[in-house]
Protein backbone atom coordinates (compact mmCIF):
# COMPACT_ATOMS: atom_id res chain seq x y z
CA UNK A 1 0.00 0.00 0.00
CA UNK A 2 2.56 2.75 1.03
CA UNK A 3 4.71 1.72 -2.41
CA UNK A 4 1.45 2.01 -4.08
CA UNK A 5 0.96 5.22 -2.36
CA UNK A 6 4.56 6.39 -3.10
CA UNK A 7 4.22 5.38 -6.53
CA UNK A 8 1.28 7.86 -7.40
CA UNK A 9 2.88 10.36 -5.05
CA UNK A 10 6.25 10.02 -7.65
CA UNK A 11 4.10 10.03 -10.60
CA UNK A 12 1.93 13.42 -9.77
CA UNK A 13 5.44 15.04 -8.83
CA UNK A 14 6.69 14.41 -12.05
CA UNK A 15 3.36 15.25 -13.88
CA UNK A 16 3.66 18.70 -12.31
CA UNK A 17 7.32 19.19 -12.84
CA UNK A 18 6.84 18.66 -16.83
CA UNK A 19 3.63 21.03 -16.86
CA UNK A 20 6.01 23.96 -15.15
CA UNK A 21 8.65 23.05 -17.27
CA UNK A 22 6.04 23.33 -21.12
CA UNK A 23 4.51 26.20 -19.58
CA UNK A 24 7.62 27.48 -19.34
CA UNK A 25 8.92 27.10 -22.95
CA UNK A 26 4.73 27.92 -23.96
CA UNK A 27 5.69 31.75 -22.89
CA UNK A 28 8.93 32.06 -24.83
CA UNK A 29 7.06 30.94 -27.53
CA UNK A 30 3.23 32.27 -27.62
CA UNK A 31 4.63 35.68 -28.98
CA UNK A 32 5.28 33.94 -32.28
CA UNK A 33 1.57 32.69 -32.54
CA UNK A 34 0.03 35.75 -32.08
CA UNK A 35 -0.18 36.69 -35.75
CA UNK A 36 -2.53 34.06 -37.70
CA UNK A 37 -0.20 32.01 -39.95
CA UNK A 38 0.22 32.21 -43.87
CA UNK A 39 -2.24 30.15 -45.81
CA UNK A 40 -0.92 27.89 -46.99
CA UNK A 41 -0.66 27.55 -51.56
CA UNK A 42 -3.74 26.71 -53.15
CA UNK A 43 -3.80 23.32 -55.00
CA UNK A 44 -2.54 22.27 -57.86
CA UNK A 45 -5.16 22.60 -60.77
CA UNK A 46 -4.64 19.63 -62.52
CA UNK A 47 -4.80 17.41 -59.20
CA UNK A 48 -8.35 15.57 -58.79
CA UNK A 49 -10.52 17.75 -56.65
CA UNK A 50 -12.10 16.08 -53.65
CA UNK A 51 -9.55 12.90 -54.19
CA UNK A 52 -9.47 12.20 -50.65
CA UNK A 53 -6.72 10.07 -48.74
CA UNK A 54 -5.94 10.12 -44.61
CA UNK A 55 -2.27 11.74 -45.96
CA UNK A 56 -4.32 14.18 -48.38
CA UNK A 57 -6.63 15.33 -45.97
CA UNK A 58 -5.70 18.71 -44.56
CA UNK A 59 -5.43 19.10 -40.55
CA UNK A 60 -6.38 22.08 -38.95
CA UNK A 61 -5.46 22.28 -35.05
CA UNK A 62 -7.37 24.27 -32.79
CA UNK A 63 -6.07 25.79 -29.64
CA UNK A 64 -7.43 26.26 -26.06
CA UNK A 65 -8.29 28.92 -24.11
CA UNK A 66 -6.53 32.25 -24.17
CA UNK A 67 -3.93 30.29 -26.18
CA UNK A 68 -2.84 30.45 -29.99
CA UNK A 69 -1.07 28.26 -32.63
CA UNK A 70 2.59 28.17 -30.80
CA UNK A 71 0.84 25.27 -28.40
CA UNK A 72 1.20 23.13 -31.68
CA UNK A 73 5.00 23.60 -32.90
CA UNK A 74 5.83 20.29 -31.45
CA UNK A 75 2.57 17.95 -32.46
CA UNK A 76 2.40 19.80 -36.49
CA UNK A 77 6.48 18.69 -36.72
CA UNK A 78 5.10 15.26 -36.13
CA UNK A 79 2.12 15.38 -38.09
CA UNK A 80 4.33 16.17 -40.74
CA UNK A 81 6.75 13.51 -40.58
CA UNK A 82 4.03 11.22 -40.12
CA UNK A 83 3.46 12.43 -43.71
CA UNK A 84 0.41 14.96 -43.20
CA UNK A 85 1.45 17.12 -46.37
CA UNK A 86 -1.23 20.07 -45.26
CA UNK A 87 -1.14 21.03 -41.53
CA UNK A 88 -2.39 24.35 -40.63
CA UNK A 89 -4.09 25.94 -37.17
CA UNK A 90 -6.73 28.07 -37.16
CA UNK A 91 -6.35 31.33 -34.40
CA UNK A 92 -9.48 32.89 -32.62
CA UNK A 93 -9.31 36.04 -30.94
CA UNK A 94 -8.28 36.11 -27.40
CA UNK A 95 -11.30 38.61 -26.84
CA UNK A 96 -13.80 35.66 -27.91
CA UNK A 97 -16.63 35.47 -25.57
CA UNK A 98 -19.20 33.09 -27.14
CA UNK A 99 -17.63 29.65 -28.11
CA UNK A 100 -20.61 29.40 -30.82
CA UNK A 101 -19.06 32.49 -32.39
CA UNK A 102 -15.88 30.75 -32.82
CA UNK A 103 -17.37 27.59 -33.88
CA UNK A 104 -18.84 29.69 -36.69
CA UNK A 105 -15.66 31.27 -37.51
CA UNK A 106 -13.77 27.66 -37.25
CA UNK A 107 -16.36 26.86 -40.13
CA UNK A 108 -15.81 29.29 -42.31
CA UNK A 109 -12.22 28.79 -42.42
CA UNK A 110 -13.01 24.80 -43.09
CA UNK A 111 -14.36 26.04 -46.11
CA UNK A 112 -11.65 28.37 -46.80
CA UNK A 113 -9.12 25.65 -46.38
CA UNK A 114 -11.23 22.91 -48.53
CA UNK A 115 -11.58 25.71 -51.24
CA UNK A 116 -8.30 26.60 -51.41
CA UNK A 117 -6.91 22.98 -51.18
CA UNK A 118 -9.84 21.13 -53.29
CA UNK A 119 -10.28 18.86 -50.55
CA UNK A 120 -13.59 18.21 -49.96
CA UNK A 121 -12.99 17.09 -46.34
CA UNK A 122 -10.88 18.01 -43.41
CA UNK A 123 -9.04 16.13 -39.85
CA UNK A 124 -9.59 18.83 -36.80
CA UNK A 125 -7.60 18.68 -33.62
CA UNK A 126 -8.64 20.11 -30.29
CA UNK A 127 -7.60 21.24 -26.92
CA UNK A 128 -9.07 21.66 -24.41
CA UNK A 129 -11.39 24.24 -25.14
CA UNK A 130 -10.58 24.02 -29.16
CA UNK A 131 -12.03 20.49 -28.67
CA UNK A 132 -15.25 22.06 -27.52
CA UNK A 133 -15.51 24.63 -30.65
CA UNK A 134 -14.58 21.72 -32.56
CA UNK A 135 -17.08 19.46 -31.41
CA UNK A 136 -19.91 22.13 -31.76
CA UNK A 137 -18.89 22.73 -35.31
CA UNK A 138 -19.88 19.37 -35.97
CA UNK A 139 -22.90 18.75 -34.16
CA UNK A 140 -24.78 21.82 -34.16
CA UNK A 141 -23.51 24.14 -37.09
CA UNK A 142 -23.21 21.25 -40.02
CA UNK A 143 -19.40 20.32 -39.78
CA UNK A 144 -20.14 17.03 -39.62
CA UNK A 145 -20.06 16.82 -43.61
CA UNK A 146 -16.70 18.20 -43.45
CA UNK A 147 -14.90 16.39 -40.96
CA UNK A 148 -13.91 13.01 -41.33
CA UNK A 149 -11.75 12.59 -37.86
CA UNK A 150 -12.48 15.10 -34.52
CA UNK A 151 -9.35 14.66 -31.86
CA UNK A 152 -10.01 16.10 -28.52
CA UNK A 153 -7.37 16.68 -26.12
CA UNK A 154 -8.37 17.31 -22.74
CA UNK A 155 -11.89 18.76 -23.64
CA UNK A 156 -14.92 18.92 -20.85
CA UNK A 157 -17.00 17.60 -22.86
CA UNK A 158 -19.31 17.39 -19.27
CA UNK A 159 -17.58 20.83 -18.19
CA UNK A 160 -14.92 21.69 -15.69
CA UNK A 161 -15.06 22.55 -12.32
CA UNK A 162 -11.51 23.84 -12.32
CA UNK A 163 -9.72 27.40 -11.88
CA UNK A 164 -12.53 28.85 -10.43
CA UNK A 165 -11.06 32.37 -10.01
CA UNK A 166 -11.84 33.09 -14.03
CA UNK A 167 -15.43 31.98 -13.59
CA UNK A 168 -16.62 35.37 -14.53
CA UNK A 169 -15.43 34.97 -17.69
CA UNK A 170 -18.06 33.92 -20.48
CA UNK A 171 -15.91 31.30 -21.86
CA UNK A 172 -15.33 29.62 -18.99
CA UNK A 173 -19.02 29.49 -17.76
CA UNK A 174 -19.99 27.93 -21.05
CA UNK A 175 -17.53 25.32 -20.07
CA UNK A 176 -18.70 24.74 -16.29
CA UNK A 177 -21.49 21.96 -16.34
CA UNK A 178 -24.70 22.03 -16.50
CA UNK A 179 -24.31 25.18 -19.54
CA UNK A 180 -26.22 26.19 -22.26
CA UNK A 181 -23.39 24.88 -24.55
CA UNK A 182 -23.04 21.84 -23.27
CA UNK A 183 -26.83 20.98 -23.12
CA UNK A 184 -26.81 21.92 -26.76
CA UNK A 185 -23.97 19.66 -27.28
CA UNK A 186 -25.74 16.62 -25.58
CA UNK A 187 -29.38 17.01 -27.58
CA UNK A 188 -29.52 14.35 -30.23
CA UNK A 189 -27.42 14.23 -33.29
CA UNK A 190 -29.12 11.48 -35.37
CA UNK A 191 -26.82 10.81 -38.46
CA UNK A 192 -23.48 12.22 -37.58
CA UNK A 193 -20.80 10.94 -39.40
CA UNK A 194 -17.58 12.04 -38.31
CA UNK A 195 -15.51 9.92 -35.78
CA UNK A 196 -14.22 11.17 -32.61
CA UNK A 197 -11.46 10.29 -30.68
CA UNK A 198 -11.24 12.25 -27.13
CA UNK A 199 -7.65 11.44 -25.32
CA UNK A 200 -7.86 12.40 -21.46
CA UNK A 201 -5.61 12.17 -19.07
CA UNK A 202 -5.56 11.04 -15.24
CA UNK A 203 -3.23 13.50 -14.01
CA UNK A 204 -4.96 16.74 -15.83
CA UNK A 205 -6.01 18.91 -13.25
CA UNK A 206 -8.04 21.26 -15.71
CA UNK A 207 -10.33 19.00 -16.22
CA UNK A 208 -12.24 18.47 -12.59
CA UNK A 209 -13.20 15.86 -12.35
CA UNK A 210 -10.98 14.06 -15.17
CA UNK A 211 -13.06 11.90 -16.37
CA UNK A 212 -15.33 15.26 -18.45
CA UNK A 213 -12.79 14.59 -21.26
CA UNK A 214 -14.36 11.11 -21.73
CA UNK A 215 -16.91 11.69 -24.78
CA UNK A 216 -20.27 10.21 -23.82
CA UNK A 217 -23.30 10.68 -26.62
CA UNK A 218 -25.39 8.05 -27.88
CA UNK A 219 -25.29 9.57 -31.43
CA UNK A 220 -21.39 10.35 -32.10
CA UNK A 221 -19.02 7.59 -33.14
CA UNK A 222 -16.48 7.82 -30.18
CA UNK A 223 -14.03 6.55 -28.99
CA UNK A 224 -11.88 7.33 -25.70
CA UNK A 225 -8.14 7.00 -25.06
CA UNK A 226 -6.89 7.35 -21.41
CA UNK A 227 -3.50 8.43 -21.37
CA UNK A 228 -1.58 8.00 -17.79
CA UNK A 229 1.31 10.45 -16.23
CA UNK A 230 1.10 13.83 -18.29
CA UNK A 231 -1.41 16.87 -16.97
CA UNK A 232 -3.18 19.05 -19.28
CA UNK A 233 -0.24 21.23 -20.55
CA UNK A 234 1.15 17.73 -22.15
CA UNK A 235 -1.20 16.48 -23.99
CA UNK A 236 -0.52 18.55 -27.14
CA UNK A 237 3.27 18.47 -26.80
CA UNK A 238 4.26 14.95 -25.76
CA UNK A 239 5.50 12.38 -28.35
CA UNK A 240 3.34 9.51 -27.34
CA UNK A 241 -0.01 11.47 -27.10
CA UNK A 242 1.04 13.08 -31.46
CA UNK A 243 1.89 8.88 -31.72
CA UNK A 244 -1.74 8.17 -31.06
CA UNK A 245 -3.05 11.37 -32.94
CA UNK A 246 -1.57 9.95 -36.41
CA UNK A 247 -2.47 6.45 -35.46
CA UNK A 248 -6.02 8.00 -34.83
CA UNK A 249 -6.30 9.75 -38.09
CA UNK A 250 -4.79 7.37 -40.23
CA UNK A 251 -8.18 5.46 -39.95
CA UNK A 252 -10.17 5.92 -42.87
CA UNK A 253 -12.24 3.50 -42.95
CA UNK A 254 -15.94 4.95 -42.03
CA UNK A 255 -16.66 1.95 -40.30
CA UNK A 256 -14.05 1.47 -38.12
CA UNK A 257 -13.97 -0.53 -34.83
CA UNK A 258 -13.00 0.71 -31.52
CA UNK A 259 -10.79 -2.67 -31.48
CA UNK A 260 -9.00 -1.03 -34.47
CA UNK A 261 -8.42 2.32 -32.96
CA UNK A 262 -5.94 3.61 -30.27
CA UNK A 263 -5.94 2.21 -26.34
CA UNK A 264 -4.73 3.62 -23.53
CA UNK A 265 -1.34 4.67 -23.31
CA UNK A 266 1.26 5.33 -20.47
CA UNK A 267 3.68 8.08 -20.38
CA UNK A 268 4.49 7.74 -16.82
């Protein structure tokens, strides 16, 4: 019991030290995602339009709150190398107050990226709250004929009860439970077709209680990956968490099994 006890005690300590030590090298970096990135060249016009493969597919990442694009440095180098050939992320304002805004605003630049890329279809990555504007572009605003794959990292998809000193702030209400939002989110979707993959963590102590960033809706195709040892910081930066991202959106096949799709994983 007490080497049990140790054990966890080691594990949290070490959890913590590695969420200090990204949110360190975050604020070096989050001046450089400020601006919104270059798009990236419009397709060729002699490639097929809408010839869709998992490598073709363009990705567009999604930040959390009061965050930008600089979270993603680490996971787009390995999207990339995992050959991803299109990897862009998509900035809201920092002033956003209304997550349905920027759900709307995430949609129009799906378009703008499937336009400009002839893709007819697009993978979206998530944190935290970027899984939540994610997931409401789907549901509730259409996005569900755009997306093939939704990855959530760390999302309350059953709200938060965390960092209760910014509770004033609209954002953060919409993600406490019990919400507007997230009533919206869990009213029936009947026919949605896009598969989504929602990795939590045990040690993420954003998301109170951890287990709001397992998906739950009797109407999405989900499928939940527990990842052990990181907090919430982590889960966009650490190599095995961008392992099971590519594994995750490498599966194209609309029907696939949960048997067929990503476990748990330990980073401990």
């Amino acid at each position: 019991m007490e080497l049990t006890r140790l054990t966890k005690v080691t594990t949290a300590l070490k959890a913590n030290a590695l969420e200090l030590a990204i949110l360190t090298g975050h604020l070096l970096l989050y001046p450089s995602g400020i601006v919104s990135e270059r798009p990236e060249p419009a397709a060729d016009p002699e490639a097929a339009p809408g010839a869709e493969t998992e490598a073709g597919r363009p990705v567009v990442l999604l930040h959390g709150f009061v965050d930008n694009r600089s979270v993603f440095v680490l996971l787009r180098r390995a999207l990339t190398r995992h050959g991803r050939h299109s990897v862009e992320s998509f900035n809201y304002s920092p002033l956003t107050c209304d997550l349905r805004a920027a759900a709307e605003l995430l949609g129009r630049h799906v378009e703008e990226v499937c336009a400009r890329t002839g893709r007819h279809e697009v993978d979206l990555v998530g944190h935290s709250l970027g899984g939540l504007i994610a997931r409401y572009y789907v549901q509730r605003l259409g996005g569900e004929a755009r997306v093939r794959t939704l990855v959530m990292l760390g999302t309350p998809h059953a709200g938060t009860t965390a960092v209760a000193w910014v509770g004033a702030h609209p954002l953060i209400r919409q993600m406490r439970p019990g919400s507007e939002v997230l009533r919206e989110l869990a009213e029936p979707a009947p026919g949605c077709r896009t598969r989504c993959v929602s990795f939590w963590s045990d040690l993420d102590q954003v998301m109170v209680p951890v287990e709001t960033a397992c998906l739950d809706h009797p109407d999405l195709r989900v499928h939940n990956v527990q990842v052990s040892g990181i907090g919430h910081l982590a889960l966009p930066v650490h190599p095995t968490v961008a392992a099971g991202i590519c594994e995750a959106l490498d599966i194209d096949e609309p029907g696939a099994t949960p048997e067929a799709e990503p476990g748990a994983a330990s980073v401990a």
